[in-house]
PDB file of C-alpha atoms and ligand atoms in Angstrom:
ATOM      1  CA  ARG A 889     -10.424  59.491  -7.409  1.00 94.00           C
ATOM      2  CA  LEU A 890     -11.362  58.016  -4.053  1.00 97.00           C
ATOM      3  CA  VAL A 891     -14.271  58.701  -1.704  1.00 98.00           C
ATOM      4  CA  LEU A 892     -13.657  58.012   1.994  1.00 98.00           C
ATOM      5  CA  THR A 893     -16.686  58.248   4.196  1.00 98.00           C
ATOM      6  CA  ASP A 894     -17.891  57.976   7.760  1.00 98.00           C
ATOM      7  CA  LEU A 895     -21.089  55.931   8.116  1.00 98.00           C
ATOM      8  CA  ASP A 896     -23.233  56.855  11.162  1.00 96.00           C
ATOM      9  CA  GLY A 897     -24.590  60.394  10.811  1.00 97.00           C
ATOM     10  CA  SER A 898     -22.931  60.752   7.385  1.00 98.00           C
ATOM     11  CA  LEU A 899     -23.735  58.125   4.739  1.00 98.00           C
ATOM     12  CA  LEU A 900     -26.278  56.618   7.173  1.00 98.00           C
ATOM     13  CA  ASP A 901     -28.921  58.594   9.049  1.00 97.00           C
ATOM     14  CA  HIS A 902     -27.926  59.120  12.716  1.00 94.00           C
ATOM     15  CA  ASP A 903     -31.169  57.570  14.023  1.00 93.00           C
ATOM     16  CA  SER A 904     -32.692  55.323  11.349  1.00 95.00           C
ATOM     17  CA  TYR A 905     -29.432  54.220   9.599  1.00 95.00           C
ATOM     18  CA  ASP A 906     -31.266  54.829   6.292  1.00 97.00           C
ATOM     19  CA  PHE A 907     -29.136  55.761   3.269  1.00 98.00           C
ATOM     20  CA  SER A 908     -31.679  56.035   0.471  1.00 98.00           C
ATOM     21  CA  PRO A 909     -30.937  59.737  -0.302  1.00 98.00           C
ATOM     22  CA  ALA A 910     -27.341  58.698  -1.116  1.00 98.00           C
ATOM     23  CA  LYS A 911     -28.293  55.858  -3.461  1.00 98.00           C
ATOM     24  CA  PRO A 912     -28.193  57.779  -6.764  1.00 97.00           C
ATOM     25  CA  TRP A 913     -24.654  59.009  -6.024  1.00 97.00           C
ATOM     26  CA  LEU A 914     -23.522  55.549  -4.860  1.00 97.00           C
ATOM     27  CA  ALA A 915     -24.778  54.087  -8.147  1.00 97.00           C
ATOM     28  CA  ARG A 916     -23.083  56.821 -10.191  1.00 96.00           C
ATOM     29  CA  LEU A 917     -19.740  56.407  -8.395  1.00 97.00           C
ATOM     30  CA  LYS A 918     -19.874  52.650  -8.891  1.00 96.00           C
ATOM     31  CA  GLU A 919     -20.575  53.113 -12.609  1.00 96.00           C
ATOM     32  CA  TRP A 920     -17.574  55.479 -12.882  1.00 95.00           C
ATOM     33  CA  GLY A 921     -15.356  53.013 -11.011  1.00 95.00           C
ATOM     34  CA  VAL A 922     -14.719  55.412  -8.106  1.00 97.00           C
ATOM     35  CA  PRO A 923     -14.059  53.401  -4.908  1.00 97.00           C
ATOM     36  CA  VAL A 924     -16.256  54.418  -1.962  1.00 98.00           C
ATOM     37  CA  ILE A 925     -14.454  53.436   1.243  1.00 98.00           C
ATOM     38  CA  PRO A 926     -16.292  53.290   4.585  1.00 98.00           C
ATOM     39  CA  VAL A 927     -14.195  54.775   7.440  1.00 98.00           C
ATOM     40  CA  THR A 928     -16.111  54.013  10.592  1.00 98.00           C
ATOM     41  CA  SER A 929     -16.218  53.259  14.328  1.00 97.00           C
ATOM     42  CA  LYS A 930     -18.173  50.137  13.503  1.00 98.00           C
ATOM     43  CA  THR A 931     -16.710  46.660  13.854  1.00 98.00           C
ATOM     44  CA  ARG A 932     -15.505  44.355  11.097  1.00 96.00           C
ATOM     45  CA  ALA A 933     -18.470  42.104  11.951  1.00 96.00           C
ATOM     46  CA  GLU A 934     -20.896  44.993  11.371  1.00 97.00           C
ATOM     47  CA  MET A 935     -19.209  45.783   8.046  1.00 96.00           C
ATOM     48  CA  LEU A 936     -19.992  42.413   6.484  1.00 94.00           C
ATOM     49  CA  PRO A 937     -23.800  42.870   6.116  1.00 95.00           C
ATOM     50  CA  LEU A 938     -23.496  46.653   5.709  1.00 97.00           C
ATOM     51  CA  ARG A 939     -21.084  46.492   2.785  1.00 96.00           C
ATOM     52  CA  GLU A 940     -23.506  44.114   1.062  1.00 96.00           C
ATOM     53  CA  ALA A 941     -26.423  46.480   1.663  1.00 97.00           C
ATOM     54  CA  LEU A 942     -24.435  49.496   0.436  1.00 98.00           C
ATOM     55  CA  GLY A 943     -23.066  47.616  -2.598  1.00 97.00           C
ATOM     56  CA  LEU A 944     -19.500  48.195  -1.391  1.00 97.00           C
ATOM     57  CA  THR A 945     -18.189  44.619  -1.344  1.00 94.00           C
ATOM     58  CA  ALA A 946     -15.360  45.280  -3.829  1.00 94.00           C
ATOM     59  CA  THR A 947     -13.807  48.248  -1.995  1.00 96.00           C
ATOM     60  CA  PRO A 948     -11.643  48.384   1.166  1.00 97.00           C
ATOM     61  CA  PHE A 949     -13.014  49.453   4.533  1.00 98.00           C
ATOM     62  CA  ILE A 950     -11.597  51.039   7.665  1.00 98.00           C
ATOM     63  CA  ALA A 951     -13.329  49.816  10.846  1.00 98.00           C
ATOM     64  CA  GLU A 952     -13.049  50.602  14.572  1.00 98.00           C
ATOM     65  CA  ASN A 953     -11.691  54.112  13.975  1.00 97.00           C
ATOM     66  CA  GLY A 954      -8.687  52.810  12.022  1.00 98.00           C
ATOM     67  CA  ALA A 955      -7.810  49.825  14.223  1.00 98.00           C
ATOM     68  CA  VAL A 956      -8.973  47.376  11.533  1.00 97.00           C
ATOM     69  CA  ILE A 957      -8.438  47.726   7.772  1.00 97.00           C
ATOM     70  CA  GLY A 958     -10.011  45.332   5.257  1.00 96.00           C
ATOM     71  CA  LEU A 959      -8.608  44.953   1.735  1.00 95.00           C
ATOM     72  CA  PRO A 960     -10.345  43.198  -1.186  1.00 94.00           C
ATOM     73  CA  PRO A 961      -8.074  41.142  -3.500  1.00 90.00           C
ATOM     74  CA  SER A 962      -7.752  44.012  -6.016  1.00 91.00           C
ATOM     75  CA  TRP A 963      -6.156  46.202  -3.299  1.00 94.00           C
ATOM     76  CA  CYS A 964      -3.705  43.549  -2.162  1.00 91.00           C
ATOM     77  CA  HIS A 965      -0.012  43.491  -2.835  1.00 86.00           C
ATOM     78  CA  ALA A 966       1.496  40.148  -3.921  1.00 82.00           C
ATOM     79  CA  ARG A 967       4.485  40.500  -1.569  1.00 83.00           C
ATOM     80  CA  LEU A 968       3.063  42.468   1.346  1.00 82.00           C
ATOM     81  CA  ASP A 969      -0.233  40.752   2.099  1.00 84.00           C
ATOM     82  CA  ARG A 970      -1.058  37.233   3.117  1.00 78.00           C
ATOM     83  CA  PRO A 971      -4.113  35.842   1.261  1.00 70.00           C
ATOM     84  CA  GLY A 972      -7.428  36.676   2.900  1.00 66.00           C
ATOM     85  CA  SER A 973      -8.695  34.173   5.404  1.00 62.00           C
ATOM     86  CA  GLY A 974     -12.168  35.720   5.799  1.00 63.00           C
ATOM     87  CA  ARG A 975     -14.960  33.999   3.925  1.00 67.00           C
ATOM     88  CA  ASP A 976     -15.334  37.100   1.759  1.00 76.00           C
ATOM     89  CA  GLY A 977     -11.653  36.897   0.702  1.00 80.00           C
ATOM     90  CA  MET A 978     -10.719  40.173   2.427  1.00 90.00           C
ATOM     91  CA  VAL A 979      -7.232  40.646   3.850  1.00 92.00           C
ATOM     92  CA  ILE A 980      -7.524  42.083   7.360  1.00 93.00           C
ATOM     93  CA  LYS A 981      -4.890  44.358   8.943  1.00 93.00           C
ATOM     94  CA  HIS A 982      -4.920  45.093  12.656  1.00 93.00           C
ATOM     95  CA  THR A 983      -3.100  48.381  13.114  1.00 92.00           C
ATOM     96  CA  GLY A 984      -3.857  49.141  16.727  1.00 91.00           C
ATOM     97  CA  VAL A 985      -3.882  47.696  20.223  1.00 96.00           C
ATOM     98  CA  ASP A 986      -5.596  44.437  21.126  1.00 96.00           C
ATOM     99  CA  ILE A 987      -9.036  44.671  22.757  1.00 97.00           C
ATOM    100  CA  GLY A 988      -7.926  42.417  25.658  1.00 97.00           C
ATOM    101  CA  PHE A 989      -5.275  44.977  26.630  1.00 98.00           C
ATOM    102  CA  ILE A 990      -7.778  47.856  26.354  1.00 98.00           C
ATOM    103  CA  HIS A 991     -10.238  46.037  28.638  1.00 98.00           C
ATOM    104  CA  ALA A 992      -7.547  45.183  31.193  1.00 98.00           C
ATOM    105  CA  ARG A 993      -6.305  48.788  31.405  1.00 98.00           C
ATOM    106  CA  LEU A 994      -9.853  50.177  31.632  1.00 98.00           C
ATOM    107  CA  ASP A 995     -10.446  47.919  34.640  1.00 97.00           C
ATOM    108  CA  VAL A 996      -7.228  49.133  36.257  1.00 98.00           C
ATOM    109  CA  TRP A 997      -8.008  52.858  35.809  1.00 98.00           C
ATOM    110  CA  ARG A 998     -11.615  52.526  36.919  1.00 98.00           C
ATOM    111  CA  GLN A 999     -10.385  51.015  40.186  1.00 98.00           C
ATOM    112  CA  ARG A1000      -7.394  53.277  40.768  1.00 98.00           C
ATOM    113  CA  LEU A1001      -9.055  56.562  39.834  1.00 98.00           C
ATOM    114  CA  GLY A1002     -12.497  55.621  41.131  1.00 98.00           C
ATOM    115  CA  VAL A1003     -14.117  57.059  37.958  1.00 98.00           C
ATOM    116  CA  ALA A1004     -17.515  55.991  36.633  1.00 98.00           C
ATOM    117  CA  PHE A1005     -18.114  54.749  33.088  1.00 98.00           C
ATOM    118  CA  THR A1006     -19.770  51.795  31.376  1.00 98.00           C
ATOM    119  CA  ARG A1007     -18.019  49.851  28.638  1.00 97.00           C
ATOM    120  CA  MET A1008     -20.069  48.676  25.681  1.00 96.00           C
ATOM    121  CA  ASP A1009     -19.299  45.041  26.555  1.00 94.00           C
ATOM    122  CA  GLU A1010     -20.780  45.617  30.035  1.00 96.00           C
ATOM    123  CA  LEU A1011     -24.146  46.646  28.593  1.00 97.00           C
ATOM    124  CA  SER A1012     -26.878  44.099  27.976  1.00 97.00           C
ATOM    125  CA  LEU A1013     -28.003  43.585  24.384  1.00 97.00           C
ATOM    126  CA  ASP A1014     -31.229  45.433  25.213  1.00 97.00           C
ATOM    127  CA  GLU A1015     -29.286  48.408  26.561  1.00 97.00           C
ATOM    128  CA  VAL A1016     -27.126  48.553  23.409  1.00 97.00           C
ATOM    129  CA  LYS A1017     -30.304  48.442  21.292  1.00 97.00           C
ATOM    130  CA  GLU A1018     -31.917  51.145  23.395  1.00 96.00           C
ATOM    131  CA  LEU A1019     -28.875  53.458  23.177  1.00 96.00           C
ATOM    132  CA  THR A1020     -28.134  52.985  19.478  1.00 95.00           C
ATOM    133  CA  GLY A1021     -31.436  52.102  17.839  1.00 95.00           C
ATOM    134  CA  LEU A1022     -29.790  49.021  16.297  1.00 96.00           C
ATOM    135  CA  ASP A1023     -31.765  45.764  15.986  1.00 96.00           C
ATOM    136  CA  ASP A1024     -30.832  42.495  17.770  1.00 97.00           C
ATOM    137  CA  GLU A1025     -28.335  41.354  15.170  1.00 97.00           C
ATOM    138  CA  GLY A1026     -26.865  44.842  14.662  1.00 96.00           C
ATOM    139  CA  ALA A1027     -26.317  45.268  18.409  1.00 97.00           C
ATOM    140  CA  ARG A1028     -24.688  41.848  18.683  1.00 97.00           C
ATOM    141  CA  LEU A1029     -22.270  42.650  15.827  1.00 98.00           C
ATOM    142  CA  ALA A1030     -21.439  46.077  17.325  1.00 98.00           C
ATOM    143  CA  CYS A1031     -20.166  44.294  20.443  1.00 97.00           C
ATOM    144  CA  LEU A1032     -17.673  42.112  18.528  1.00 97.00           C
ATOM    145  CA  ARG A1033     -14.759  44.518  19.012  1.00 98.00           C
ATOM    146  CA  GLU A1034     -11.120  43.853  18.094  1.00 97.00           C
ATOM    147  CA  GLY A1035      -9.196  47.072  18.682  1.00 97.00           C
ATOM    148  CA  SER A1036     -11.444  49.770  20.208  1.00 98.00           C
ATOM    149  CA  GLU A1037     -13.989  49.934  23.020  1.00 98.00           C
ATOM    150  CA  PRO A1038     -16.921  52.377  23.085  1.00 98.00           C
ATOM    151  CA  LEU A1039     -17.919  53.665  26.522  1.00 97.00           C
ATOM    152  CA  ILE A1040     -20.459  55.903  28.181  1.00 97.00           C
ATOM    153  CA  TRP A1041     -18.874  58.461  30.490  1.00 97.00           C
ATOM    154  CA  GLN A1042     -20.778  58.850  33.766  1.00 97.00           C
ATOM    155  CA  ASP A1043     -18.450  61.185  35.662  1.00 98.00           C
ATOM    156  CA  SER A1044     -17.257  64.828  35.683  1.00 98.00           C
ATOM    157  CA  ASP A1045     -15.165  66.602  33.030  1.00 97.00           C
ATOM    158  CA  GLU A1046     -12.367  66.871  35.577  1.00 98.00           C
ATOM    159  CA  ALA A1047     -12.401  63.084  36.100  1.00 98.00           C
ATOM    160  CA  LEU A1048     -12.397  62.653  32.316  1.00 98.00           C
ATOM    161  CA  ALA A1049      -9.184  64.706  32.073  1.00 98.00           C
ATOM    162  CA  ARG A1050      -7.490  62.521  34.714  1.00 98.00           C
ATOM    163  CA  PHE A1051      -8.714  59.368  32.966  1.00 98.00           C
ATOM    164  CA  ARG A1052      -7.439  60.614  29.597  1.00 98.00           C
ATOM    165  CA  HIS A1053      -4.024  61.378  31.093  1.00 98.00           C
ATOM    166  CA  SER A1054      -3.785  57.903  32.684  1.00 98.00           C
ATOM    167  CA  LEU A1055      -4.707  56.178  29.421  1.00 98.00           C
ATOM    168  CA  GLU A1056      -1.931  58.067  27.636  1.00 97.00           C
ATOM    169  CA  GLY A1057       0.635  56.326  29.837  1.00 97.00           C
ATOM    170  CA  ASP A1058      -0.674  53.017  28.469  1.00 97.00           C
ATOM    171  CA  GLY A1059      -0.440  54.136  24.846  1.00 97.00           C
ATOM    172  CA  LEU A1060      -4.224  54.551  24.694  1.00 98.00           C
ATOM    173  CA  ARG A1061      -6.410  57.527  23.883  1.00 97.00           C
ATOM    174  CA  LEU A1062     -10.010  58.652  23.719  1.00 97.00           C
ATOM    175  CA  THR A1063     -11.876  59.760  20.634  1.00 94.00           C
ATOM    176  CA  ARG A1064     -15.489  60.798  20.326  1.00 92.00           C
ATOM    177  CA  GLY A1065     -18.082  59.340  17.946  1.00 88.00           C
ATOM    178  CA  GLY A1066     -21.687  60.456  17.523  1.00 84.00           C
ATOM    179  CA  ARG A1067     -22.868  58.786  20.732  1.00 90.00           C
ATOM    180  CA  PHE A1068     -19.948  57.158  22.542  1.00 95.00           C
ATOM    181  CA  TRP A1069     -16.395  57.811  23.632  1.00 97.00           C
ATOM    182  CA  HIS A1070     -14.061  55.238  22.054  1.00 97.00           C
ATOM    183  CA  VAL A1071     -10.811  53.967  23.608  1.00 98.00           C
ATOM    184  CA  ILE A1072      -8.129  53.060  21.028  1.00 98.00           C
ATOM    185  CA  GLY A1073      -4.340  52.942  20.579  1.00 97.00           C
ATOM    186  CA  VAL A1074      -2.593  56.368  20.525  1.00 96.00           C
ATOM    187  CA  ALA A1075      -1.396  55.955  16.941  1.00 95.00           C
ATOM    188  CA  THR A1076      -4.783  54.761  15.695  1.00 96.00           C
ATOM    189  CA  ASP A1077      -7.150  57.181  14.038  1.00 96.00           C
ATOM    190  CA  LYS A1078      -9.190  57.533  10.880  1.00 97.00           C
ATOM    191  CA  GLY A1079      -6.553  59.896   9.433  1.00 97.00           C
ATOM    192  CA  ASN A1080      -3.629  57.490   9.726  1.00 97.00           C
ATOM    193  CA  ALA A1081      -5.670  54.650   8.264  1.00 98.00           C
ATOM    194  CA  THR A1082      -6.826  56.936   5.424  1.00 98.00           C
ATOM    195  CA  GLU A1083      -3.244  57.961   4.635  1.00 97.00           C
ATOM    196  CA  TRP A1084      -2.206  54.314   4.638  1.00 97.00           C
ATOM    197  CA  LEU A1085      -4.941  53.398   2.138  1.00 97.00           C
ATOM    198  CA  ILE A1086      -4.169  56.364  -0.116  1.00 98.00           C
ATOM    199  CA  GLY A1087      -0.522  55.226  -0.049  1.00 96.00           C
ATOM    200  CA  ARG A1088      -1.541  51.710  -0.991  1.00 96.00           C
ATOM    201  CA  PHE A1089      -3.670  53.009  -3.891  1.00 96.00           C
ATOM    202  CA  SER A1090      -0.732  55.090  -5.177  1.00 96.00           C
ATOM    203  CA  ALA A1091       1.680  52.134  -4.894  1.00 93.00           C
ATOM    204  CA  LEU A1092      -0.626  49.812  -6.825  1.00 93.00           C
ATOM    205  CA  ARG A1093      -1.834  52.241  -9.504  1.00 93.00           C
ATOM    206  CA  GLY A1094       1.308  54.323  -9.851  1.00 94.00           C
ATOM    207  CA  LYS A1095      -0.586  57.582  -9.334  1.00 95.00           C
ATOM    208  CA  HIS A1096      -1.803  59.614  -6.390  1.00 95.00           C
ATOM    209  CA  PRO A1097      -5.613  59.739  -6.243  1.00 96.00           C
ATOM    210  CA  LEU A1098      -7.679  62.848  -5.625  1.00 96.00           C
ATOM    211  CA  SER A1099      -9.494  62.070  -2.380  1.00 97.00           C
ATOM    212  CA  ILE A1100     -12.807  63.289  -0.969  1.00 97.00           C
ATOM    213  CA  GLY A1101     -13.612  62.660   2.717  1.00 98.00           C
ATOM    214  CA  LEU A1102     -16.988  63.028   4.443  1.00 98.00           C
ATOM    215  CA  GLY A1103     -17.756  62.952   8.189  1.00 97.00           C
ATOM    216  CA  ASP A1104     -19.849  64.450  10.978  1.00 96.00           C
ATOM    217  CA  GLY A1105     -18.051  63.596  14.247  1.00 94.00           C
ATOM    218  CA  PRO A1106     -14.936  64.661  16.182  1.00 94.00           C
ATOM    219  CA  ASN A1107     -13.362  61.269  15.358  1.00 94.00           C
ATOM    220  CA  ASP A1108     -13.628  62.181  11.654  1.00 97.00           C
ATOM    221  CA  ILE A1109     -11.376  65.258  11.929  1.00 96.00           C
ATOM    222  CA  PRO A1110      -8.058  63.424  11.221  1.00 96.00           C
ATOM    223  CA  MET A1111      -9.626  61.820   8.131  1.00 97.00           C
ATOM    224  CA  LEU A1112     -11.024  65.163   6.938  1.00 97.00           C
ATOM    225  CA  GLU A1113      -7.545  66.660   7.329  1.00 96.00           C
ATOM    226  CA  ALA A1114      -5.914  63.757   5.425  1.00 96.00           C
ATOM    227  CA  VAL A1115      -7.984  64.130   2.229  1.00 96.00           C
ATOM    228  CA  ASP A1116      -7.802  66.700  -0.570  1.00 95.00           C
ATOM    229  CA  GLN A1117     -11.464  67.696  -0.463  1.00 96.00           C
ATOM    230  CA  ALA A1118     -13.310  67.576   2.871  1.00 97.00           C
ATOM    231  CA  VAL A1119     -17.030  67.580   3.594  1.00 97.00           C
ATOM    232  CA  VAL A1120     -18.261  68.283   7.121  1.00 97.00           C
ATOM    233  CA  ILE A1121     -21.765  66.902   7.372  1.00 98.00           C
ATOM    234  CA  ARG A1122     -24.067  68.839   9.645  1.00 97.00           C
ATOM    235  CA  GLY A1123     -24.638  66.786  12.807  1.00 93.00           C
ATOM    236  CA  CYS A1124     -24.611  66.909  16.608  1.00 86.00           C
ATOM    237  CA  HIS A1125     -21.050  68.258  16.955  1.00 87.00           C
ATOM    238  CA  GLN A1126     -19.331  71.491  15.957  1.00 89.00           C
ATOM    239  CA  LEU A1127     -16.194  70.389  14.076  1.00 92.00           C
ATOM    240  CA  ASP A1128     -13.014  72.432  14.006  1.00 91.00           C
ATOM    241  CA  VAL A1129     -11.203  71.148  10.913  1.00 91.00           C
ATOM    242  CA  GLU A1130      -7.898  72.449   9.526  1.00 88.00           C
ATOM    243  CA  PRO A1131      -8.708  72.244   5.815  1.00 78.00           C
ATOM    244  CA  SER A1132      -6.208  70.950   3.250  1.00 78.00           C
ATOM    245  CA  ALA A1133      -5.148  73.006   0.231  1.00 71.00           C
ATOM    246  CA  GLN A1134      -8.360  72.399  -1.701  1.00 80.00           C
ATOM    247  CA  GLY A1135     -10.581  73.242   1.220  1.00 85.00           C
ATOM    248  CA  LEU A1136     -13.645  72.267   3.053  1.00 95.00           C
ATOM    249  CA  TYR A1137     -17.371  72.280   2.408  1.00 96.00           C
ATOM    250  CA  ARG A1138     -19.937  72.329   5.229  1.00 97.00           C
ATOM    251  CA  THR A1139     -23.321  70.892   4.282  1.00 97.00           C
ATOM    252  CA  ARG A1140     -26.659  72.469   5.085  1.00 97.00           C
ATOM    253  CA  GLN A1141     -28.390  69.111   5.333  1.00 98.00           C
ATOM    254  CA  ARG A1142     -27.779  66.231   7.750  1.00 98.00           C
ATOM    255  CA  GLY A1143     -26.949  62.552   7.262  1.00 98.00           C
ATOM    256  CA  PRO A1144     -27.291  60.987   3.805  1.00 98.00           C
ATOM    257  CA  LEU A1145     -28.934  64.124   2.364  1.00 98.00           C
ATOM    258  CA  GLY A1146     -25.872  66.114   3.443  1.00 98.00           C
ATOM    259  CA  TRP A1147     -23.680  63.336   2.080  1.00 98.00           C
ATOM    260  CA  ALA A1148     -25.232  63.657  -1.389  1.00 98.00           C
ATOM    261  CA  GLU A1149     -24.999  67.459  -1.111  1.00 98.00           C
ATOM    262  CA  GLY A1150     -21.266  67.250  -0.294  1.00 98.00           C
ATOM    263  CA  VAL A1151     -20.393  64.790  -3.060  1.00 98.00           C
ATOM    264  CA  ALA A1152     -22.351  66.896  -5.558  1.00 97.00           C
ATOM    265  CA  TYR A1153     -20.516  70.027  -4.387  1.00 96.00           C
ATOM    266  CA  TRP A1154     -17.026  68.629  -5.105  1.00 95.00           C
ATOM    267  CA  TRP A1155     -18.100  66.896  -8.296  1.00 91.00           C
ATOM    268  CA  GLY A1156     -19.634  70.127  -9.505  1.00 84.00           C
ATOM    269  CA  GLN A1157     -16.325  71.870  -8.764  1.00 72.00           C
ATOM    270  CA  SER A1158     -14.315  69.384 -10.806  1.00 64.00           C
ATOM    271  CA  ASP A1159     -16.847  69.468 -13.672  1.00 61.00           C
ATOM    272  CA  ARG A1160     -16.485  73.259 -13.780  1.00 59.00           C
ATOM    273  CA  ARG A1161     -12.680  72.943 -13.717  1.00 57.00           C
ATOM    274  CA  LEU A1162     -12.730  70.342 -16.512  1.00 52.00           C
ATOM    275  CA  THR A1163     -14.974  72.504 -18.661  1.00 54.00           C
ATOM    276  CA  ALA A1164     -12.707  75.487 -18.051  1.00 52.00           C
ATOM    277  CA  GLU A1165      -9.619  73.460 -18.994  1.00 49.00           C
ATOM    278  CA  THR A1166     -11.087  72.052 -22.191  1.00 46.00           C
ATOM    279  CA  ARG A1167     -12.334  75.418 -23.291  1.00 44.00           C
TER     280      ARG A1167
HETATM  281  C1  2M8 B1629     -20.811  53.278  17.922  1.00 67.39           C
HETATM  282  O1  2M8 B1629     -20.212  54.175  17.033  1.00 67.39           O
HETATM  283  C2  2M8 B1629     -20.838  55.440  16.801  1.00 67.39           C
HETATM  284  C3  2M8 B1629     -20.092  56.109  15.650  1.00 67.39           C
HETATM  285  O2  2M8 B1629     -20.123  57.461  15.582  1.00 67.39           O
HETATM  286  C4  2M8 B1629     -20.872  56.342  18.028  1.00 67.39           C
HETATM  287  O3  2M8 B1629     -19.887  56.463  18.764  1.00 67.39           O
HETATM  288  O4  2M8 B1629     -21.920  56.953  18.201  1.00 67.39           O
HETATM  289  C5  2M8 B1629     -20.133  51.907  17.765  1.00 67.39           C
HETATM  290  O5  2M8 B1629     -20.459  51.107  18.861  1.00 67.39           O
HETATM  291  C6  2M8 B1629     -20.570  51.188  16.503  1.00 67.39           C
HETATM  292  O6  2M8 B1629     -20.025  49.892  16.495  1.00 67.39           O
HETATM  293  C7  2M8 B1629     -22.082  51.139  16.424  1.00 67.39           C
HETATM  294  O7  2M8 B1629     -22.506  50.591  15.203  1.00 67.39           O
HETATM  295  C8  2M8 B1629     -22.645  52.543  16.550  1.00 67.39           C
HETATM  296  C9  2M8 B1629     -24.154  52.530  16.532  1.00 67.39           C
HETATM  297  O8  2M8 B1629     -24.667  53.831  16.556  1.00 67.39           O
HETATM  298  O9  2M8 B1629     -22.204  53.155  17.767  1.00 67.39           O
HETATM  299 MG1   MG B1630     -20.508  59.802  12.350  1.00 67.39          MG
HETATM  300 MG1   MG B1631     -18.344  57.207  12.928  1.00 67.39          MG
END
């Protein structure tokens, strides 16, 4: 079994980034050896302290909406991966488009279309803190982007449609997180990265895992559609998810309380099935 989870608004509270209501389940999953894999818009730099805090240093992570994948040694393949260069021994895969290209094309379209938006890297540290509620260090790490750029849209819906269309010609697209729009490569999303990791797990272990996915934002939809058991966490967006064969559970509670509710729901299901089978 694998658990793949969004962070902001899901495992972490949307405003306070607290995750204490999820702690008992995190401890249980660790004890059972079930990998919990963060799948987030956050940067690789943000993941380093967060994985420590969450106790998820031995599992992979998916950062920047799928543009960056981190693998611990136990998830690496002797022939396919070069040894990790990071100080935590993680092997890093960049699956998307380079941030320099994204910035250059955003400059071009802002000028040509005359549309108004602010990129995250154009905000001051104080503005990032104000908008996100992150502290100094958190805001600094959120700005260290490698393959996706968050932005605040300050123009009409009609201008947004033109902007979206222009980005497509560059092989770029827009996805929406809890607070920001994010610009990433067309082939990059949380679903593709999730499928890649599930494939890697199957290749290494010789069996296909049962996967649970949890998320609260529009950018989580491809991940929720890539897993066997989906949990839509109640949040600020109405999510239209095409559920997989096993289905979808919508939580009543928000953030980490909803997270625990969703994990308990699917675990309860499998406990009932196991009891039925052994009867
Ligand atoms: C941004 O990501 C969230 C994810 O849903 C958003 O769009 O609201 C990113 O900048 C991320 O790096 C940062 O940690 C987060 C803080 O809320 O905001
Ligand atoms: Mg979220
Ligand atoms: Mg997110």
